[in-house]
Amino acid sequence: SRLVWAPVIGALLLAVTDLLLQSVDAWLPTLIPTGAMTAALGAPLLLWLIPRLRLEATAPGSGETRWPRTDRPRRRLTWMAVALLPVALAALFSGHVAGEWDWWSGTATVWEWRLPRLLAAAGAGVLLAVAGTALQRLTGNPMASPEVLGISGGVTIFLLLGIVLIPGVSLPLLLLLGVAGGLAALTVLIALNARSGFLPERLLLTGVAITALAEAVRAVVLAGSDPRGQQIVAWLSGSTYFVGTGQAIAVLCFGAIAAGGVLLLSRWLDLLPLGAPISRALGVPIAGGRLAVLGVSAVFTAAATLVIGPLSFVGLLAPHMARLLGLSRARDHLIGAALIGAVLMILADWIGRQIQFPNEIPAGLVASLIGGTYFLWALRRL
């Protein structure tokens, strides 16, 4: 019966949406793609259907036994911090200059063009990695990340609407809009998945729905004749091309402060995956702790998305790589993931500048190619 009725319902949904768009085309300023409108209508429907799915509501485990452990986490963290320096120096002083490869570029090239992009990429990598680590430890879901769970999608929706609807929108207002979008996506996640104990399948479906809605908003915005379309496309792809020195320093400083501040929640992140009874017995405020971690993750995701766009899997990849290195405690896990996130984004930005020189591949796209491959491999292991 599903094979019979699913094609019929799909054909009706697409046909009705197309006919509605044709009927109101005269009142619209531009032609809206049928696929985008279908996603805009289908995403809320999917969110409505998620709580009604018949899935076994069992709370996810912490997964502690599936990961290696190291007896000397500080030594590994030290080596990771040391490895960050040569990667940053190579990204600064090597690359194509005037059509030729140069191992030691001029001072003007380094400080005016490369340094802001390196700082912005490193800061965004730290923010996304810390946010992804917090979400994975909180939910016990190895596939949780700001990108997969739709938090980046919520940030994208609010940012695009702010850019289009608010004339002369400022950077602080964009940051507030991004935080509001991340919190809105988190609110939807909590509302739809709290009763099921944050079942991984439901969380992923919720993220798919929010991401589909973000894609619909993106398609509608780009369908118009807005002169800022090229800049929006560059931002959506995760390019650091438009980042200035002041903005890059601000992002890096915020990333460093955020990574240090989130360490205050490391004890909660160690205990919350053990379950509510144990956490409560050890003095952890369950509701307040979860909301604090989710709120911090939303703020970090919003700040990173402002710079690097929504197309990055660093929030998924960096926590996994840190766990594979044996960093099991929350404090070590957060620091290791932050260092790996910075290295990944610096490398992604550098590779994107070299592959098709003088053309560029945005850092977010390069990171997504790496992270998407890893995502498929990780799904196979679940």
Tab-separated table of C-alpha atoms in Angstrom:
chain	number	residue	atom	x	y	z
A	1	SER	CA	0.000	0.000	0.000
A	2	ARG	CA	2.883	2.382	0.648
A	3	LEU	CA	4.302	1.742	-2.821
A	4	VAL	CA	0.894	2.636	-4.254
A	5	TRP	CA	-0.007	5.679	-2.174
A	6	ALA	CA	3.392	7.331	-1.704
A	7	PRO	CA	3.817	8.204	-5.432
A	8	VAL	CA	0.240	9.439	-5.587
A	9	ILE	CA	0.649	11.699	-2.562
A	10	GLY	CA	4.022	12.942	-3.833
A	11	ALA	CA	2.563	13.803	-7.233
A	12	LEU	CA	-0.387	15.614	-5.635
A	13	LEU	CA	1.828	17.642	-3.293
A	14	LEU	CA	4.132	18.782	-6.073
A	15	ALA	CA	1.335	19.467	-8.551
A	16	VAL	CA	-0.794	21.416	-6.072
A	17	THR	CA	2.200	23.493	-4.997
A	18	ASP	CA	3.077	24.312	-8.613
A	19	LEU	CA	-0.503	25.262	-9.442
A	20	LEU	CA	-0.737	27.520	-6.383
A	21	LEU	CA	2.471	29.292	-7.379
A	22	GLN	CA	1.170	29.798	-10.922
A	23	SER	CA	-2.085	31.250	-9.603
A	24	VAL	CA	-0.346	33.822	-7.380
A	25	ASP	CA	2.533	34.556	-9.736
A	26	ALA	CA	1.075	37.923	-10.704
A	27	TRP	CA	1.265	39.145	-7.077
A	28	LEU	CA	4.818	37.947	-6.440
A	29	PRO	CA	7.873	40.156	-7.123
A	30	THR	CA	9.798	37.216	-8.581
A	31	LEU	CA	9.307	33.624	-9.674
A	32	ILE	CA	9.635	31.297	-6.685
A	33	PRO	CA	10.972	27.814	-7.481
A	34	THR	CA	8.418	25.055	-7.004
A	35	GLY	CA	10.937	22.847	-5.214
A	36	ALA	CA	11.713	25.564	-2.681
A	37	MET	CA	8.045	26.124	-1.912
A	38	THR	CA	7.483	22.380	-1.603
A	39	ALA	CA	10.276	22.205	0.969
A	40	ALA	CA	8.837	25.209	2.805
A	41	LEU	CA	5.473	23.464	3.050
A	42	GLY	CA	6.824	19.954	3.618
A	43	ALA	CA	9.294	20.773	6.407
A	44	PRO	CA	6.608	21.882	8.910
A	45	LEU	CA	4.574	18.819	7.938
A	46	LEU	CA	7.560	16.572	8.664
A	47	LEU	CA	8.073	18.287	12.023
A	48	TRP	CA	4.423	17.628	12.827
A	49	LEU	CA	4.794	13.960	11.882
A	50	ILE	CA	8.021	13.276	13.841
A	51	PRO	CA	6.391	12.898	17.302
A	52	ARG	CA	3.888	10.477	15.765
A	53	LEU	CA	6.485	8.104	14.361
A	54	ARG	CA	6.508	4.664	15.967
A	55	LEU	CA	10.104	4.445	17.105
A	56	GLU	CA	11.395	2.767	20.220
A	57	ALA	CA	11.872	5.533	22.776
A	58	THR	CA	15.069	4.497	24.489
A	59	ALA	CA	17.544	7.046	25.742
A	60	PRO	CA	20.859	7.018	23.944
A	61	GLY	CA	23.838	5.661	25.799
A	62	SER	CA	26.999	7.552	26.464
A	63	GLY	CA	29.042	5.242	24.248
A	64	GLU	CA	32.034	5.334	26.622
A	65	THR	CA	33.101	1.750	25.950
A	66	ARG	CA	33.318	2.177	22.173
A	67	TRP	CA	36.108	4.739	22.259
A	68	PRO	CA	39.812	4.328	23.079
A	69	ARG	CA	41.266	5.972	26.167
A	70	THR	CA	44.699	7.390	26.801
A	71	ASP	CA	46.471	7.542	30.119
A	72	ARG	CA	48.332	10.703	29.133
A	73	PRO	CA	45.811	13.153	27.667
A	74	ARG	CA	47.930	16.209	28.500
A	75	ARG	CA	50.819	14.948	26.422
A	76	ARG	CA	48.557	14.437	23.414
A	77	LEU	CA	46.980	17.845	23.878
A	78	THR	CA	50.432	19.399	24.024
A	79	TRP	CA	51.458	17.724	20.771
A	80	MET	CA	48.211	18.873	19.136
A	81	ALA	CA	48.833	22.468	20.236
A	82	VAL	CA	52.410	22.274	18.925
A	83	ALA	CA	51.152	20.887	15.580
A	84	LEU	CA	48.851	23.890	15.193
A	85	LEU	CA	51.806	26.272	14.835
A	86	PRO	CA	53.427	24.776	11.688
A	87	VAL	CA	50.006	24.404	10.060
A	88	ALA	CA	49.276	28.087	10.666
A	89	LEU	CA	52.719	29.162	9.423
A	90	ALA	CA	52.399	27.045	6.289
A	91	ALA	CA	48.967	28.528	5.550
A	92	LEU	CA	50.351	32.042	6.048
A	93	PHE	CA	53.581	31.917	4.104
A	94	SER	CA	53.026	29.336	1.360
A	95	GLY	CA	50.769	29.371	-1.657
A	96	HIS	CA	50.270	30.805	-5.117
A	97	VAL	CA	51.302	34.384	-5.694
A	98	ALA	CA	50.899	35.966	-9.163
A	99	GLY	CA	50.488	32.544	-10.760
A	100	GLU	CA	53.583	31.033	-9.148
A	101	TRP	CA	54.104	28.965	-6.049
A	102	ASP	CA	55.930	30.848	-3.315
A	103	TRP	CA	57.167	29.371	-0.032
A	104	TRP	CA	57.726	32.755	1.565
A	105	SER	CA	55.223	35.330	0.369
A	106	GLY	CA	55.656	39.038	0.837
A	107	THR	CA	54.653	40.803	4.035
A	108	ALA	CA	51.795	42.700	2.404
A	109	THR	CA	50.263	39.504	1.055
A	110	VAL	CA	50.466	37.808	4.441
A	111	TRP	CA	49.135	40.532	6.714
A	112	GLU	CA	46.559	42.035	4.357
A	113	TRP	CA	45.046	38.935	2.735
A	114	ARG	CA	46.013	35.699	4.440
A	115	LEU	CA	46.138	36.533	8.143
A	116	PRO	CA	42.479	37.667	8.471
A	117	ARG	CA	41.286	34.528	6.707
A	118	LEU	CA	43.466	32.280	8.849
A	119	LEU	CA	42.238	33.880	12.096
A	120	ALA	CA	38.598	33.709	10.992
A	121	ALA	CA	38.875	30.073	9.919
A	122	ALA	CA	40.623	29.092	13.168
A	123	GLY	CA	38.064	30.914	15.317
A	124	ALA	CA	35.103	29.410	13.472
A	125	GLY	CA	36.651	25.946	13.713
A	126	VAL	CA	37.054	26.296	17.477
A	127	LEU	CA	33.481	27.478	17.951
A	128	LEU	CA	31.914	24.735	15.844
A	129	ALA	CA	34.088	22.024	17.386
A	130	VAL	CA	33.232	23.052	20.949
A	131	ALA	CA	29.528	23.297	20.108
A	132	GLY	CA	29.557	19.861	18.462
A	133	THR	CA	31.406	18.312	21.401
A	134	ALA	CA	28.919	19.726	23.879
A	135	LEU	CA	25.949	18.466	21.859
A	136	GLN	CA	27.404	14.971	21.410
A	137	ARG	CA	28.161	14.583	25.093
A	138	LEU	CA	24.816	16.023	26.158
A	139	THR	CA	22.650	13.836	23.927
A	140	GLY	CA	24.870	10.755	23.878
A	141	ASN	CA	24.360	10.759	20.111
A	142	PRO	CA	27.605	10.330	18.111
A	143	MET	CA	25.989	11.977	15.083
A	144	ALA	CA	24.919	15.135	16.927
A	145	SER	CA	26.414	18.382	15.646
A	146	PRO	CA	25.244	21.934	14.898
A	147	GLU	CA	25.006	21.071	11.172
A	148	VAL	CA	23.305	17.687	11.371
A	149	LEU	CA	20.747	18.672	14.030
A	150	GLY	CA	19.606	21.727	12.082
A	151	ILE	CA	21.018	24.390	14.410
A	152	SER	CA	23.033	25.890	11.552
A	153	GLY	CA	19.847	25.776	9.477
A	154	GLY	CA	17.974	27.804	12.081
A	155	VAL	CA	20.792	30.348	12.140
A	156	THR	CA	20.724	30.522	8.340
A	157	ILE	CA	16.980	31.171	8.210
A	158	PHE	CA	17.113	34.103	10.613
A	159	LEU	CA	20.245	35.588	9.061
A	160	LEU	CA	18.895	35.472	5.512
A	161	LEU	CA	15.589	36.993	6.556
A	162	GLY	CA	17.443	39.710	8.464
A	163	ILE	CA	19.689	40.524	5.493
A	164	VAL	CA	16.742	40.758	3.101
A	165	LEU	CA	14.082	42.376	5.311
A	166	ILE	CA	16.139	44.794	7.428
A	167	PRO	CA	17.840	47.563	5.403
A	168	GLY	CA	21.392	48.313	6.481
A	169	VAL	CA	21.495	45.544	9.058
A	170	SER	CA	24.536	45.760	11.339
A	171	LEU	CA	26.894	42.994	12.410
A	172	PRO	CA	25.755	42.996	16.098
A	173	LEU	CA	22.140	42.705	14.984
A	174	LEU	CA	23.080	39.831	12.667
A	175	LEU	CA	24.743	38.094	15.612
A	176	LEU	CA	21.588	38.511	17.702
A	177	LEU	CA	19.479	37.185	14.842
A	178	GLY	CA	21.818	34.224	14.461
A	179	VAL	CA	21.607	33.400	18.173
A	180	ALA	CA	17.821	33.694	18.014
A	181	GLY	CA	17.751	31.313	15.043
A	182	GLY	CA	19.955	28.789	16.827
A	183	LEU	CA	17.806	28.961	19.957
A	184	ALA	CA	14.650	28.580	17.866
A	185	ALA	CA	16.048	25.426	16.232
A	186	LEU	CA	17.068	24.086	19.649
A	187	THR	CA	13.586	24.805	21.006
A	188	VAL	CA	12.072	22.760	18.197
A	189	LEU	CA	14.542	19.937	18.846
A	190	ILE	CA	13.758	19.868	22.560
A	191	ALA	CA	10.003	20.125	22.085
A	192	LEU	CA	9.847	17.254	19.589
A	193	ASN	CA	12.380	14.909	21.213
A	194	ALA	CA	12.196	15.384	24.976
A	195	ARG	CA	9.596	12.657	25.520
A	196	SER	CA	11.502	10.098	23.474
A	197	GLY	CA	14.696	10.664	25.450
A	198	PHE	CA	16.380	12.339	22.465
A	199	LEU	CA	16.276	9.244	20.307
A	200	PRO	CA	18.974	9.598	17.604
A	201	GLU	CA	16.623	8.801	14.709
A	202	ARG	CA	14.151	11.486	15.776
A	203	LEU	CA	16.908	14.043	16.292
A	204	LEU	CA	18.283	13.404	12.812
A	205	LEU	CA	14.839	13.631	11.216
A	206	THR	CA	14.222	16.920	13.009
A	207	GLY	CA	17.538	18.227	11.731
A	208	VAL	CA	16.645	17.151	8.195
A	209	ALA	CA	13.352	19.051	8.392
A	210	ILE	CA	14.948	22.249	9.709
A	211	THR	CA	17.716	22.055	7.109
A	212	ALA	CA	15.124	21.580	4.349
A	213	LEU	CA	13.309	24.685	5.563
A	214	ALA	CA	16.585	26.627	5.508
A	215	GLU	CA	17.216	25.452	1.941
A	216	ALA	CA	13.767	26.674	0.953
A	217	VAL	CA	14.420	30.113	2.439
A	218	ARG	CA	17.793	30.232	0.685
A	219	ALA	CA	16.239	29.353	-2.688
A	220	VAL	CA	13.508	31.988	-2.304
A	221	VAL	CA	16.019	34.685	-1.338
A	222	LEU	CA	18.373	33.888	-4.220
A	223	ALA	CA	15.475	33.697	-6.696
A	224	GLY	CA	15.044	37.461	-6.428
A	225	SER	CA	17.164	40.162	-7.986
A	226	ASP	CA	18.812	41.304	-4.771
A	227	PRO	CA	22.222	42.866	-5.599
A	228	ARG	CA	23.653	41.235	-2.450
A	229	GLY	CA	23.027	37.802	-3.943
A	230	GLN	CA	26.684	37.160	-4.783
A	231	GLN	CA	27.790	37.967	-1.248
A	232	ILE	CA	25.023	35.753	0.153
A	233	VAL	CA	26.163	32.885	-2.077
A	234	ALA	CA	29.752	33.327	-0.910
A	235	TRP	CA	28.645	33.326	2.716
A	236	LEU	CA	26.440	30.266	2.230
A	237	SER	CA	29.394	28.416	0.702
A	238	GLY	CA	31.577	29.189	3.694
A	239	SER	CA	34.017	31.602	2.092
A	240	THR	CA	36.339	33.728	4.246
A	241	TYR	CA	37.002	36.104	1.338
A	242	PHE	CA	34.961	38.996	2.769
A	243	VAL	CA	36.342	38.753	6.319
A	244	GLY	CA	38.238	41.837	7.495
A	245	THR	CA	41.049	41.999	10.018
A	246	GLY	CA	38.914	43.406	12.834
A	247	GLN	CA	36.182	40.848	12.330
A	248	ALA	CA	38.706	38.004	12.150
A	249	ILE	CA	40.402	39.042	15.402
A	250	ALA	CA	37.014	39.367	17.096
A	251	VAL	CA	35.997	35.865	15.999
A	252	LEU	CA	39.289	34.331	17.141
A	253	CYS	CA	39.142	36.084	20.516
A	254	PHE	CA	35.530	35.038	20.994
A	255	GLY	CA	36.443	31.479	20.086
A	256	ALA	CA	39.314	31.424	22.602
A	257	ILE	CA	37.171	32.937	25.364
A	258	ALA	CA	34.286	30.600	24.541
A	259	ALA	CA	36.517	27.525	24.586
A	260	GLY	CA	37.875	28.571	27.980
A	261	GLY	CA	34.451	29.434	29.366
A	262	VAL	CA	32.806	26.197	28.304
A	263	LEU	CA	35.376	24.294	30.359
A	264	LEU	CA	33.369	25.451	33.377
A	265	LEU	CA	30.637	23.091	32.165
A	266	SER	CA	33.006	20.144	31.759
A	267	ARG	CA	31.872	18.464	35.000
A	268	TRP	CA	28.254	18.610	33.828
A	269	LEU	CA	29.259	17.199	30.458
A	270	ASP	CA	30.968	14.311	32.250
A	271	LEU	CA	27.913	13.499	34.369
A	272	LEU	CA	24.884	14.286	32.177
A	273	PRO	CA	25.484	11.343	29.769
A	274	LEU	CA	25.263	8.983	32.778
A	275	GLY	CA	21.530	9.655	33.097
A	276	ALA	CA	19.264	11.898	35.127
A	277	PRO	CA	19.238	9.868	38.415
A	278	ILE	CA	23.040	9.704	38.696
A	279	SER	CA	23.530	13.311	37.606
A	280	ARG	CA	20.927	14.559	40.075
A	281	ALA	CA	22.451	12.512	42.891
A	282	LEU	CA	25.842	14.100	42.201
A	283	GLY	CA	24.418	17.618	42.371
A	284	VAL	CA	23.957	18.494	38.709
A	285	PRO	CA	20.822	20.542	37.898
A	286	ILE	CA	19.363	18.455	35.078
A	287	ALA	CA	17.049	20.955	33.381
A	288	GLY	CA	19.305	23.939	33.987
A	289	GLY	CA	22.401	22.035	32.911
A	290	ARG	CA	20.879	20.887	29.656
A	291	LEU	CA	19.516	24.332	28.832
A	292	ALA	CA	22.872	25.932	29.628
A	293	VAL	CA	24.743	23.556	27.322
A	294	LEU	CA	22.186	23.961	24.546
A	295	GLY	CA	22.186	27.753	24.891
A	296	VAL	CA	25.982	27.929	24.766
A	297	SER	CA	25.992	25.688	21.689
A	298	ALA	CA	23.494	27.968	19.966
A	299	VAL	CA	25.591	31.080	20.647
A	300	PHE	CA	28.783	29.402	19.399
A	301	THR	CA	27.050	28.114	16.264
A	302	ALA	CA	25.597	31.532	15.476
A	303	ALA	CA	28.976	33.254	15.806
A	304	ALA	CA	30.723	30.658	13.641
A	305	THR	CA	27.977	30.605	11.006
A	306	LEU	CA	28.232	34.371	10.619
A	307	VAL	CA	31.820	33.919	9.409
A	308	ILE	CA	32.063	30.518	7.769
A	309	GLY	CA	28.465	29.875	6.705
A	310	PRO	CA	26.351	26.772	7.369
A	311	LEU	CA	28.293	24.369	5.111
A	312	SER	CA	30.802	22.815	7.487
A	313	PHE	CA	31.023	19.445	9.186
A	314	VAL	CA	33.679	20.527	11.682
A	315	GLY	CA	31.180	20.292	14.538
A	316	LEU	CA	30.733	16.601	13.693
A	317	LEU	CA	34.261	15.690	12.636
A	318	ALA	CA	36.433	17.342	15.314
A	319	PRO	CA	34.764	15.708	18.363
A	320	HIS	CA	35.078	12.268	16.747
A	321	MET	CA	38.746	12.755	15.935
A	322	ALA	CA	39.420	13.880	19.507
A	323	ARG	CA	37.690	10.777	20.876
A	324	LEU	CA	39.631	8.541	18.509
A	325	LEU	CA	42.807	10.020	20.013
A	326	GLY	CA	41.708	8.738	23.425
A	327	LEU	CA	40.454	12.009	24.927
A	328	SER	CA	37.525	10.686	26.945
A	329	ARG	CA	37.098	13.199	29.795
A	330	ALA	CA	34.982	16.220	28.931
A	331	ARG	CA	37.708	18.804	29.595
A	332	ASP	CA	40.275	16.985	27.458
A	333	HIS	CA	37.646	16.249	24.825
A	334	LEU	CA	36.672	19.929	24.513
A	335	ILE	CA	40.257	21.179	24.292
A	336	GLY	CA	41.268	18.490	21.802
A	337	ALA	CA	38.236	19.091	19.598
A	338	ALA	CA	38.886	22.861	19.635
A	339	LEU	CA	42.478	22.356	18.470
A	340	ILE	CA	41.417	19.892	15.772
A	341	GLY	CA	38.629	22.207	14.617
A	342	ALA	CA	41.078	25.078	14.210
A	343	VAL	CA	43.509	22.898	12.236
A	344	LEU	CA	40.745	21.518	9.994
A	345	MET	CA	39.365	24.922	9.068
A	346	ILE	CA	42.835	26.407	8.468
A	347	LEU	CA	43.694	23.508	6.179
A	348	ALA	CA	40.308	23.711	4.422
A	349	ASP	CA	40.767	27.424	3.748
A	350	TRP	CA	44.352	26.904	2.514
A	351	ILE	CA	43.414	23.978	0.242
A	352	GLY	CA	40.489	25.922	-1.191
A	353	ARG	CA	42.828	28.760	-2.158
A	354	GLN	CA	45.327	26.495	-3.920
A	355	ILE	CA	43.393	23.841	-5.870
A	356	GLN	CA	41.962	26.060	-8.618
A	357	PHE	CA	44.123	29.160	-8.330
A	358	PRO	CA	43.351	31.971	-9.162
A	359	ASN	CA	39.805	30.789	-8.498
A	360	GLU	CA	38.886	29.713	-4.992
A	361	ILE	CA	36.854	26.932	-3.408
A	362	PRO	CA	35.242	28.204	-0.186
A	363	ALA	CA	36.604	26.735	3.030
A	364	GLY	CA	33.142	25.592	4.068
A	365	LEU	CA	32.775	23.510	0.916
A	366	VAL	CA	36.198	21.897	1.364
A	367	ALA	CA	35.399	21.094	4.993
A	368	SER	CA	32.030	19.679	3.910
A	369	LEU	CA	33.720	17.393	1.366
A	370	ILE	CA	35.939	16.019	4.116
A	371	GLY	CA	33.203	15.930	6.742
A	372	GLY	CA	30.592	14.460	4.424
A	373	THR	CA	32.871	11.549	3.583
A	374	TYR	CA	33.481	10.962	7.259
A	375	PHE	CA	29.756	11.269	7.973
A	376	LEU	CA	28.968	8.426	5.578
A	377	TRP	CA	31.706	6.297	7.127
A	378	ALA	CA	30.441	7.032	10.644
A	379	LEU	CA	26.867	6.123	9.679
A	380	ARG	CA	28.138	2.764	8.539
A	381	ARG	CA	29.577	2.138	11.987
A	382	LEU	CA	26.400	3.013	13.925
